[in-house]
Coordinates of C-alpha atoms and ligand atoms in Angstrom, one line a residue:
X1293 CA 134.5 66.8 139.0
X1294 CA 134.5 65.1 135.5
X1295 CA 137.2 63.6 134.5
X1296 CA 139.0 63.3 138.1
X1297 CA 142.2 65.0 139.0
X1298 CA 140.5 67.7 141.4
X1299 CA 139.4 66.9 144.5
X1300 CA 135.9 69.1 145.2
X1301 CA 133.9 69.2 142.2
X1302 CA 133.9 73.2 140.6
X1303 CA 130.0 73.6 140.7
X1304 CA 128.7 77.3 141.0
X1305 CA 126.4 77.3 144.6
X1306 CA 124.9 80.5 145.7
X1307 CA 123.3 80.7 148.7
X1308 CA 121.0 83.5 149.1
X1309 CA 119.8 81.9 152.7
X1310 CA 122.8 83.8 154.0
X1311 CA 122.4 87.3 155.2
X1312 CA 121.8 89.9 152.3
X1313 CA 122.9 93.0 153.6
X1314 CA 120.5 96.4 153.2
X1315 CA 123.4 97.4 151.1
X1316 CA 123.0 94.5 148.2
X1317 CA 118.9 95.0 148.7
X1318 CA 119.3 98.6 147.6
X1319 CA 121.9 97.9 144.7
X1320 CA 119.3 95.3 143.7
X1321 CA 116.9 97.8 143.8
X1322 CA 118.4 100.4 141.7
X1323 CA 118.9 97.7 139.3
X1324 CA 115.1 97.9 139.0
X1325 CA 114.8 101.4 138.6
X1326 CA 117.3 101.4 136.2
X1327 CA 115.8 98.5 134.3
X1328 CA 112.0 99.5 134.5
X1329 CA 112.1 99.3 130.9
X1330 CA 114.1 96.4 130.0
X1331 CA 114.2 96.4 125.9
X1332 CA 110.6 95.1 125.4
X1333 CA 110.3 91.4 123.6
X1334 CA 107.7 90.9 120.6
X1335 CA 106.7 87.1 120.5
X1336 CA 104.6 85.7 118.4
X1337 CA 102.5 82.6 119.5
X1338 CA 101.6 80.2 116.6
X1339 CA 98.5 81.3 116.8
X1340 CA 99.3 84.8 116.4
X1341 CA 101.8 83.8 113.7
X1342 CA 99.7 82.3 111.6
X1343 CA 98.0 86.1 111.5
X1344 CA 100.7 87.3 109.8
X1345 CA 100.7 88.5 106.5
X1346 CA 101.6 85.4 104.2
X1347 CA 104.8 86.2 102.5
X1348 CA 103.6 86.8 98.3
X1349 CA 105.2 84.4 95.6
X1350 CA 108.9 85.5 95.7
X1351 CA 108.9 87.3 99.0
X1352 CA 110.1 86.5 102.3
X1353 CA 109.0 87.8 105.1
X1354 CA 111.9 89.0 107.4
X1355 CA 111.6 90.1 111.3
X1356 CA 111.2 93.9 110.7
X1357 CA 108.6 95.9 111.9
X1358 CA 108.3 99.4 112.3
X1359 CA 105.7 101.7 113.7
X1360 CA 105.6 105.4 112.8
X1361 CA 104.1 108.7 114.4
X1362 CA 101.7 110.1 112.2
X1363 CA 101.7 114.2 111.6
X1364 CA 97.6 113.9 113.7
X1365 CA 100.4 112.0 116.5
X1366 CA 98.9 108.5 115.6
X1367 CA 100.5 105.9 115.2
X1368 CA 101.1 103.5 112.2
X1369 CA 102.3 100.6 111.6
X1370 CA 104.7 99.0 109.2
X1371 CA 105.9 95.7 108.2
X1372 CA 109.0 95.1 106.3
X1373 CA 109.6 92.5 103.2
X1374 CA 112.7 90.8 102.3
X1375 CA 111.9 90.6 98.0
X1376 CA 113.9 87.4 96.5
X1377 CA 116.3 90.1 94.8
X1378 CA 117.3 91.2 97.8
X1379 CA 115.6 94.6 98.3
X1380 CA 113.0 96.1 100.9
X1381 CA 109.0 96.4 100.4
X1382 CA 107.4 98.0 103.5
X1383 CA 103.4 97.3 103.8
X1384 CA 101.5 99.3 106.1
X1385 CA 99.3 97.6 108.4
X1386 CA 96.1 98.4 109.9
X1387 CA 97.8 96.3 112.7
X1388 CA 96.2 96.6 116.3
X1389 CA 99.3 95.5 118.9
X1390 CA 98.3 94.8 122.4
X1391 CA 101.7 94.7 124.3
X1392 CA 101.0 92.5 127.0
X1393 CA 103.3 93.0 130.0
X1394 CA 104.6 89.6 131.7
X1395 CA 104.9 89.6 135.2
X1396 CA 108.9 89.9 134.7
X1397 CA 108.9 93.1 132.8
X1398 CA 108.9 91.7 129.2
X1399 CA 106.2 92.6 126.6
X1400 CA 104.2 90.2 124.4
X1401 CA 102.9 90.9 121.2
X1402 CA 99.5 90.0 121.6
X1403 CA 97.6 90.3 118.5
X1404 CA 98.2 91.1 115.0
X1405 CA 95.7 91.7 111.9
X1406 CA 97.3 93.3 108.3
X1407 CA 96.0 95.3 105.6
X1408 CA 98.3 96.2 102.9
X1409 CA 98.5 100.1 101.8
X1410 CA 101.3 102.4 100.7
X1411 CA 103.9 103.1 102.7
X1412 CA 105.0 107.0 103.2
X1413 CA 108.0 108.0 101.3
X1414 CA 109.4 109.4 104.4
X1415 CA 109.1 105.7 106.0
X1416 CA 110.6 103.7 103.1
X1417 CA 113.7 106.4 102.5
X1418 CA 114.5 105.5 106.7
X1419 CA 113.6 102.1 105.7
X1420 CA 116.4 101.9 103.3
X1421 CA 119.3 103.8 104.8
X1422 CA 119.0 101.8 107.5
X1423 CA 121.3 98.1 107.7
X1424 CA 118.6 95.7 109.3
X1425 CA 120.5 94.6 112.1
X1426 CA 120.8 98.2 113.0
X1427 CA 116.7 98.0 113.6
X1428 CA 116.2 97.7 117.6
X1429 CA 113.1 97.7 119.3
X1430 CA 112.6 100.7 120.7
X1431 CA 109.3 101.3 123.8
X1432 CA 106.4 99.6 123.6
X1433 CA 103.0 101.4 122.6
X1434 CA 101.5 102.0 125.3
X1435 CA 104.4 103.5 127.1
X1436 CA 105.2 105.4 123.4
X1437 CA 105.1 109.5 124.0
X1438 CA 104.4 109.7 120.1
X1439 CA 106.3 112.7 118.5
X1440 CA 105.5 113.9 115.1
X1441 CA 107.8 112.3 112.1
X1442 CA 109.1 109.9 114.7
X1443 CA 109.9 106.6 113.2
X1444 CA 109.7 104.0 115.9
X1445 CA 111.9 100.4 114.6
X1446 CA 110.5 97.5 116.0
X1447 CA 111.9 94.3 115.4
X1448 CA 110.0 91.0 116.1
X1449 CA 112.0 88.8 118.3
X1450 CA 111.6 85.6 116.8
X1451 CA 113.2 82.2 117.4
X1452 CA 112.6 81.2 113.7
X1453 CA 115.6 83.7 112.9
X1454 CA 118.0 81.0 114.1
X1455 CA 118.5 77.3 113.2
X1456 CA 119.7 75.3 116.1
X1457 CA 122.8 73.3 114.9
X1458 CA 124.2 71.3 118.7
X1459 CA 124.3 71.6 121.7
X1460 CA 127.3 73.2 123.5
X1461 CA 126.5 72.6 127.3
X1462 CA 124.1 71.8 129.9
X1463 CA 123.7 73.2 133.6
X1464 CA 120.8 72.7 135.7
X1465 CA 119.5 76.0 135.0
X1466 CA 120.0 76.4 131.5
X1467 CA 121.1 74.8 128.1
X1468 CA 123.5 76.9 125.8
X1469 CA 123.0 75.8 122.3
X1470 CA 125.0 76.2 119.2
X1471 CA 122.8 78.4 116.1
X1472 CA 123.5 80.3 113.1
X1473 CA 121.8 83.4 112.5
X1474 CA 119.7 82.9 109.6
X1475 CA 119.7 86.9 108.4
X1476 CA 123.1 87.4 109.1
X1477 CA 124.8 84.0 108.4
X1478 CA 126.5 83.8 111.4
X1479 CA 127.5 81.8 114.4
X1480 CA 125.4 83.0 117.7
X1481 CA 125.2 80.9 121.4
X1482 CA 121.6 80.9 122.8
X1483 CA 121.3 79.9 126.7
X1484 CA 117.8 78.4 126.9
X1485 CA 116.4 79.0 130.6
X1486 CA 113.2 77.0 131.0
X1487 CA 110.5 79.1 132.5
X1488 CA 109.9 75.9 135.0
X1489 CA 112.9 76.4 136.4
X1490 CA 112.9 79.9 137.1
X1491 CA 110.1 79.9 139.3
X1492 CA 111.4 81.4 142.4
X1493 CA 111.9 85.7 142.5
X1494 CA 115.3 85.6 143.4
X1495 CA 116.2 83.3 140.3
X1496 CA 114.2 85.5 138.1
X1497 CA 115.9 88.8 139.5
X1498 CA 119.1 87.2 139.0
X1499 CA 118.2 86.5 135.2
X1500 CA 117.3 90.3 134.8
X1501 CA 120.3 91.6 136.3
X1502 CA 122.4 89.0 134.1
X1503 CA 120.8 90.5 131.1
X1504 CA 120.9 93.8 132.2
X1505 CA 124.8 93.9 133.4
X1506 CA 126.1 91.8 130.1
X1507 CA 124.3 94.5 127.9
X1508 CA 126.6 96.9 129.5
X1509 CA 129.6 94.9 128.7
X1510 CA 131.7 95.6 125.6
X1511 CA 135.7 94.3 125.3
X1512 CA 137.1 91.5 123.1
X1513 CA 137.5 89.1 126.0
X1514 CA 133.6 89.6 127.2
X1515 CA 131.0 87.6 125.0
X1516 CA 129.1 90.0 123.6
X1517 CA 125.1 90.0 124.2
X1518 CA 122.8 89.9 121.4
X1519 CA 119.3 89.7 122.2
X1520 CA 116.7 88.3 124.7
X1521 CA 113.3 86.7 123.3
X1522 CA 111.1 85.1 125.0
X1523 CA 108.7 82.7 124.8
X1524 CA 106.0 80.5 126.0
X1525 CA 108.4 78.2 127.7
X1526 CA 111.6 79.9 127.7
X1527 CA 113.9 83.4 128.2
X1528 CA 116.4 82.9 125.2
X1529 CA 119.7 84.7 126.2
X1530 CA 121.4 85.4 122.9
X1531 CA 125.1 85.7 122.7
X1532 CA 128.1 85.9 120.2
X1533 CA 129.7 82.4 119.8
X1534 CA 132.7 82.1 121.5
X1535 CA 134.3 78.8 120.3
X1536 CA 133.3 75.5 122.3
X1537 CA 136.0 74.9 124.2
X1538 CA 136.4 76.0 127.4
X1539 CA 139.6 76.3 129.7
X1540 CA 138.8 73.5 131.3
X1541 CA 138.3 71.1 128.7
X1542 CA 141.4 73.1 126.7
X1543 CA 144.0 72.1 129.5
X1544 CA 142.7 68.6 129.5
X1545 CA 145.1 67.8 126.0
X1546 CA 148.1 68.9 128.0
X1547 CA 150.2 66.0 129.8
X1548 CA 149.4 67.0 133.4
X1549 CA 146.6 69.3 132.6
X1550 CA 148.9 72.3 133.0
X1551 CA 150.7 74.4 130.5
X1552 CA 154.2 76.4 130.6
X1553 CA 154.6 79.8 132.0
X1554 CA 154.8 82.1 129.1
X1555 CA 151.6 80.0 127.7
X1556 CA 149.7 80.8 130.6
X1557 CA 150.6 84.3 130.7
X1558 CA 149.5 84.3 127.2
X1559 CA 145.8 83.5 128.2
X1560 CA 145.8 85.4 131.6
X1561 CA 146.5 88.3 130.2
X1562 CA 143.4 88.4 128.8
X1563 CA 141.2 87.2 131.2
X1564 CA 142.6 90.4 133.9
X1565 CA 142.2 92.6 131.0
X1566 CA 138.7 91.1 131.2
X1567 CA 137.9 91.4 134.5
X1568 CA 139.6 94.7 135.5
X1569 CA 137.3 95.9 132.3
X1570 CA 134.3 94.6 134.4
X1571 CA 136.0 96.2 137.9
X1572 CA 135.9 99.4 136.0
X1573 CA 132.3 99.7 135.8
X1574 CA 132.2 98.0 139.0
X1575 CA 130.8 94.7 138.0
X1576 CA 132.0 91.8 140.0
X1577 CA 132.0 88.4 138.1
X1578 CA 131.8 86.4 141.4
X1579 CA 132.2 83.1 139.2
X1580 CA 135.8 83.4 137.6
X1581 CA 136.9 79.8 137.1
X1582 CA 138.1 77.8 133.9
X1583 CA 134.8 76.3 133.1
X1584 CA 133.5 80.4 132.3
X1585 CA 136.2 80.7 129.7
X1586 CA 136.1 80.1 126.3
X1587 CA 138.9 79.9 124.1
X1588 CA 138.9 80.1 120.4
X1589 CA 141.6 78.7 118.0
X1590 CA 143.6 81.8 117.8
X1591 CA 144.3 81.4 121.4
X1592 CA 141.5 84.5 121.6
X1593 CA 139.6 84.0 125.6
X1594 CA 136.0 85.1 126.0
X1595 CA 134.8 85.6 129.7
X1596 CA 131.3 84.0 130.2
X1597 CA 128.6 83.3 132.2
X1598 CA 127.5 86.4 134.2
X1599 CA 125.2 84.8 136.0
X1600 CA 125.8 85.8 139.4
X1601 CA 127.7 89.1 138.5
X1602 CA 126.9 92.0 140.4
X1603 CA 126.7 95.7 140.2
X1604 CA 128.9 97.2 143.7
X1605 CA 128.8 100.3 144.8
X1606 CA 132.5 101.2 146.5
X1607 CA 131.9 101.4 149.8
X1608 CA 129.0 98.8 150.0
X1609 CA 130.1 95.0 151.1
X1610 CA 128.4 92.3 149.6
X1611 CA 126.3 89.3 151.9
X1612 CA 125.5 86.7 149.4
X1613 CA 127.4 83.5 149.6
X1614 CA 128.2 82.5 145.7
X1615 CA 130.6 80.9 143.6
X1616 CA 132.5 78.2 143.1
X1617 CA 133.7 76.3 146.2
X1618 CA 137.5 75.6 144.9
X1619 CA 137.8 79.4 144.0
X1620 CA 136.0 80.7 146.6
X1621 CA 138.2 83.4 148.8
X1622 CA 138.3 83.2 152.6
X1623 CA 136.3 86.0 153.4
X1624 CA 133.3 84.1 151.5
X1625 CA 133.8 80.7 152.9
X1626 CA 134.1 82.4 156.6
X1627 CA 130.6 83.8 155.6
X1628 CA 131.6 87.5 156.5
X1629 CA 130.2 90.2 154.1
X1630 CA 132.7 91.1 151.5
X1631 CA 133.9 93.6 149.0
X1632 CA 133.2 91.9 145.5
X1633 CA 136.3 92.8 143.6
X1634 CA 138.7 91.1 146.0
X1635 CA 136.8 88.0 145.3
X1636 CA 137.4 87.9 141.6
X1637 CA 140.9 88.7 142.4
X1638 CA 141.0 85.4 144.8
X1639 CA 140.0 83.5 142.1
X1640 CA 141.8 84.8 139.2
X1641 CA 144.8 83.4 141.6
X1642 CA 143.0 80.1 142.0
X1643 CA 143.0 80.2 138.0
X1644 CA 146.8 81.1 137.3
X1645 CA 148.0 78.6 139.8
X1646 CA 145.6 75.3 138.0
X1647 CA 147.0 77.1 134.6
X1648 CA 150.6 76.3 135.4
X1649 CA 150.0 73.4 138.0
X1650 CA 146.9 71.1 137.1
X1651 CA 145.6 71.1 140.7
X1652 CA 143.8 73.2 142.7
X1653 CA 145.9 75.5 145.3
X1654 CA 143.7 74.4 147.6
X1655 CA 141.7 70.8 148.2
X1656 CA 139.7 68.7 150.6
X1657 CA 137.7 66.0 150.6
X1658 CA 134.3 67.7 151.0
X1659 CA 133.6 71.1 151.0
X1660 CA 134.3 72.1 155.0
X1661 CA 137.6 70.6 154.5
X1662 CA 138.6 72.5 151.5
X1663 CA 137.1 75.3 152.8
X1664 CA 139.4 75.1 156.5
X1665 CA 142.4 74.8 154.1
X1666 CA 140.9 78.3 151.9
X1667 CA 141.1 79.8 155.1
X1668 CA 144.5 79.0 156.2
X1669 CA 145.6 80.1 152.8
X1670 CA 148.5 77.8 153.1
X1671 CA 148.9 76.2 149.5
X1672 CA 151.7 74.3 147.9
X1673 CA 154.2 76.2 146.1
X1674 CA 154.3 76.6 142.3
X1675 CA 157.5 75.4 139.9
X1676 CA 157.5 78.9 138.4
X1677 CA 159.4 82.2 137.8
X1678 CA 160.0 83.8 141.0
X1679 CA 157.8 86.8 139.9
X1680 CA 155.1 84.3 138.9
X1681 CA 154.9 82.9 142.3
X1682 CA 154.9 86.6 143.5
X1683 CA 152.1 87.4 141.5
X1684 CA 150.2 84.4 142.8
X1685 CA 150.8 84.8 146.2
X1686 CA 149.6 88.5 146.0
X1687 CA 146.5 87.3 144.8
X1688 CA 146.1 84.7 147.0
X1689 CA 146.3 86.9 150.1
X1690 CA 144.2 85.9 153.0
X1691 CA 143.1 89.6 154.1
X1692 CA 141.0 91.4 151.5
X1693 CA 142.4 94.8 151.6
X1694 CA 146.0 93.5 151.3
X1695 CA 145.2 91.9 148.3
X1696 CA 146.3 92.9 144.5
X1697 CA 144.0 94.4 142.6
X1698 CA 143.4 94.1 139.2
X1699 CA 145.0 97.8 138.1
X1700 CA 147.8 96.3 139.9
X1701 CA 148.2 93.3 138.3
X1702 CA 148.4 95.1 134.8
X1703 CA 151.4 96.7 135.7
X1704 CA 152.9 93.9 137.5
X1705 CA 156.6 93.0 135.9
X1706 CA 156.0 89.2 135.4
X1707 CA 152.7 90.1 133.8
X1708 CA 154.3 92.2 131.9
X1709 CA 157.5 90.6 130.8
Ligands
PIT1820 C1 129.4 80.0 123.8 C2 129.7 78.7 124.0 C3 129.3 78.1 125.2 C4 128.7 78.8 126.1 C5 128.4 80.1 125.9 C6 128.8 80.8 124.7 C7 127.7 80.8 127.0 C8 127.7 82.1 127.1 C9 127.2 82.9 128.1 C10 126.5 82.4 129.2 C11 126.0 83.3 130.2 C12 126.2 84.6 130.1 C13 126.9 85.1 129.0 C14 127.4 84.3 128.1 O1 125.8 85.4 131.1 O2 129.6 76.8 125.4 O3 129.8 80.6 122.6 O4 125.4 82.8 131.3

């Protein structure tokens, strides 16, 4: 690991070579019943942007569009101005939209030609009650049952809304970068995954059900999701921005990489509130470790990275091998199937104890080592409160069912002291 001090480096592995159970095929696939219609994507090409209507001397031309059911159920189409003043103009188009649908689900705007009419009164009134970042795109035209006086919101998902300012991190999946929201003025995260990279199913079906399990996600310790767009090269994931500073880079100011009890209760806190929000809808994180939490100046944590977060169904076990190996419980490193909230549970111990110690609870030299030591759940004891170390061990319990859960932890006395 960077900057030394822990013994096995804290890199996510998932190993999907390992036994999937029936059980996790048929979550998966509910997934895709559920998600048959993920929130379809307009993307523009150059090519195709070019063929749009060249914003007139004072005007800019913002991301709206809008298509509307006609009272002879047809279907019109709409595009909405930005004026320099500050108000909406809505010109109808004689647009002809082919919505294109990529192999993973997503829809591409395939063409676009514009003639400018009048807009129906009925339109523009919607038009103008409406706050523009209310405007979501709703189903894409072809799958559109049109209904009389329906007014259908599209908005064109388009990178050119944000300016890239930095980079914030880099993983061999994906970049994250810094942007601001050009609309809206404000600070968003977009993780970049290169196409290239995403070239095998199961990566691709992970990326789905990571965008399809954080837009279910709403707390103030969860990044919130934004938006998807994608285009020729890349899926955007688009986030709220959650600070730039992660747990793991946050300890390193601290002589010994380790704060005081009450500070680390401070920031725990938060991070169970997180996850038992997550257990509650049964999601299991499966990658709880410092380098997924964000922490803003007001001491404020956001739980990220849901890429190998999971959907469990109570009595199903779970067969794929994933996580981080230095937080990884012992029912995952002996390979047997597993309950997924026990696991986050695991490592929400590994967590607390590097919080208040600056090591890992458990080490090795290379990952079978560290991984005979997981198992033996033997670790060195903690300089804390007596219910501190209680807490910890009651998370760090070898046998699954014994172990805390998070409901429990909430009401646990040194948690709440
Ligand atoms: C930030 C700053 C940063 C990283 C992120 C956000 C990443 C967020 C993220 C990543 C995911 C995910 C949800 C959120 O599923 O350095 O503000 O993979």
């Amino acid at each position: 690991m960077k900057g030394g001090g822990f013994k096995v480096r804290p890199t996510t592995r998932c190993n999907s070579a390992i036994r999937r159970p029936a059980q996790e095929l048929a979550i998966l696939d509910l997934y895709q019943q559920t998600t048959i219609n993920p929130v379809p994507q307009l993307i523009l090409t150059p090519t195709q942007r070019s063929l749009r209507p060249r914003p007139k001397t004072g005007m800019r031309v913002t991301d709206q569009y809008c298509t509307v059911a006609t009272q002879d159920n047809k279907t019109e189409h709409y595009l909405r101005h930005k004026t320099a003043q500050g108000s909406y103009r809505t010109n109808k188009q004689s647009t002809k939209i082919q919505l294109e649908t990529l192999a993973d689900g997503l829809l591409k705007k395939t063409s676009i030609t514009q003639l400018d009419t009048d807009v129906p009164q009925q339109c523009e009134q919607k038009l103008k009650t409406q706050p523009l970042d209310l405007f979501k795109i709703s189903r894409s035209s072809s799958q559109q049952q049109v209904n009389t006086n329906t007014v259908l919101h599209q908005q064109i998902s388009n990178l050119d809304r944000y300016l890239i300012l930095t980079t914030l991190g880099q993983g061999s999946y994906a970049t994250v970068k810094l942007a601001r929201d050009k609309l809206t003025e404000k600070l968003i995260a977009i993780k970049i995954y290169s196409k290239a990279k995403l070239c095998n199913q199961q990566r691709k079906q992970q990326l789905k059900r990571e965008i399809h399990i954080l837009k279910l996600l709403d707390h103030p310790n969860i990044i919130k999701y934004v938006n998807t767009i994608e285009t020729q090269m890349d899926i955007n994931l688009i986030v709220e921005y959650g600070g730039s500073k992660s747990l793991r880079s946050y300890l390193k100011q601290f002589p010994n990489r380790r704060l005081d009890e009450d500070d680390a209760k401070l920031l725990f806190r938060q991070i169970v509130k997180a996850v038992d929000y997550c257990h509650s809808l049964n999601i299991v994180h499966r990658d709880i470790k410092l380098e997924n939490i964000l922490l803003k100046d007001n001491n404020e944590i956001k739980l990220i990275d849901f890429g190998f977060s999971v959907l469990v169904n109570r009595d199903c076990k779970l067969g794929v091998f994933c996580g981080t190996p230095s937080y990884m419980a012992p029912e995952l490193v002996n390979k047997q199937d597993y309950f997924g909230k026990p696991v986050d549970v695991w490592a929400l111990g590994v967590l607390l104890y590097v919080l208040l110690t600056g090591h890992f609870p458990f080490k090795g030299s290379n990952d079978s080592d560290l991984y005979g030591q997981i198992k033996k759940g033997i670790y060195q004891k903690v300089n804390a409160s007596p219910q501190c170390q209680k807490l910890i061990s009651q998370m760090l319990t070898i046998r699954a069912s014994e172990r805390i859960t998070t409901l429990r932890i909430l009401q646990d006395r040194w948690f709440n002291s």
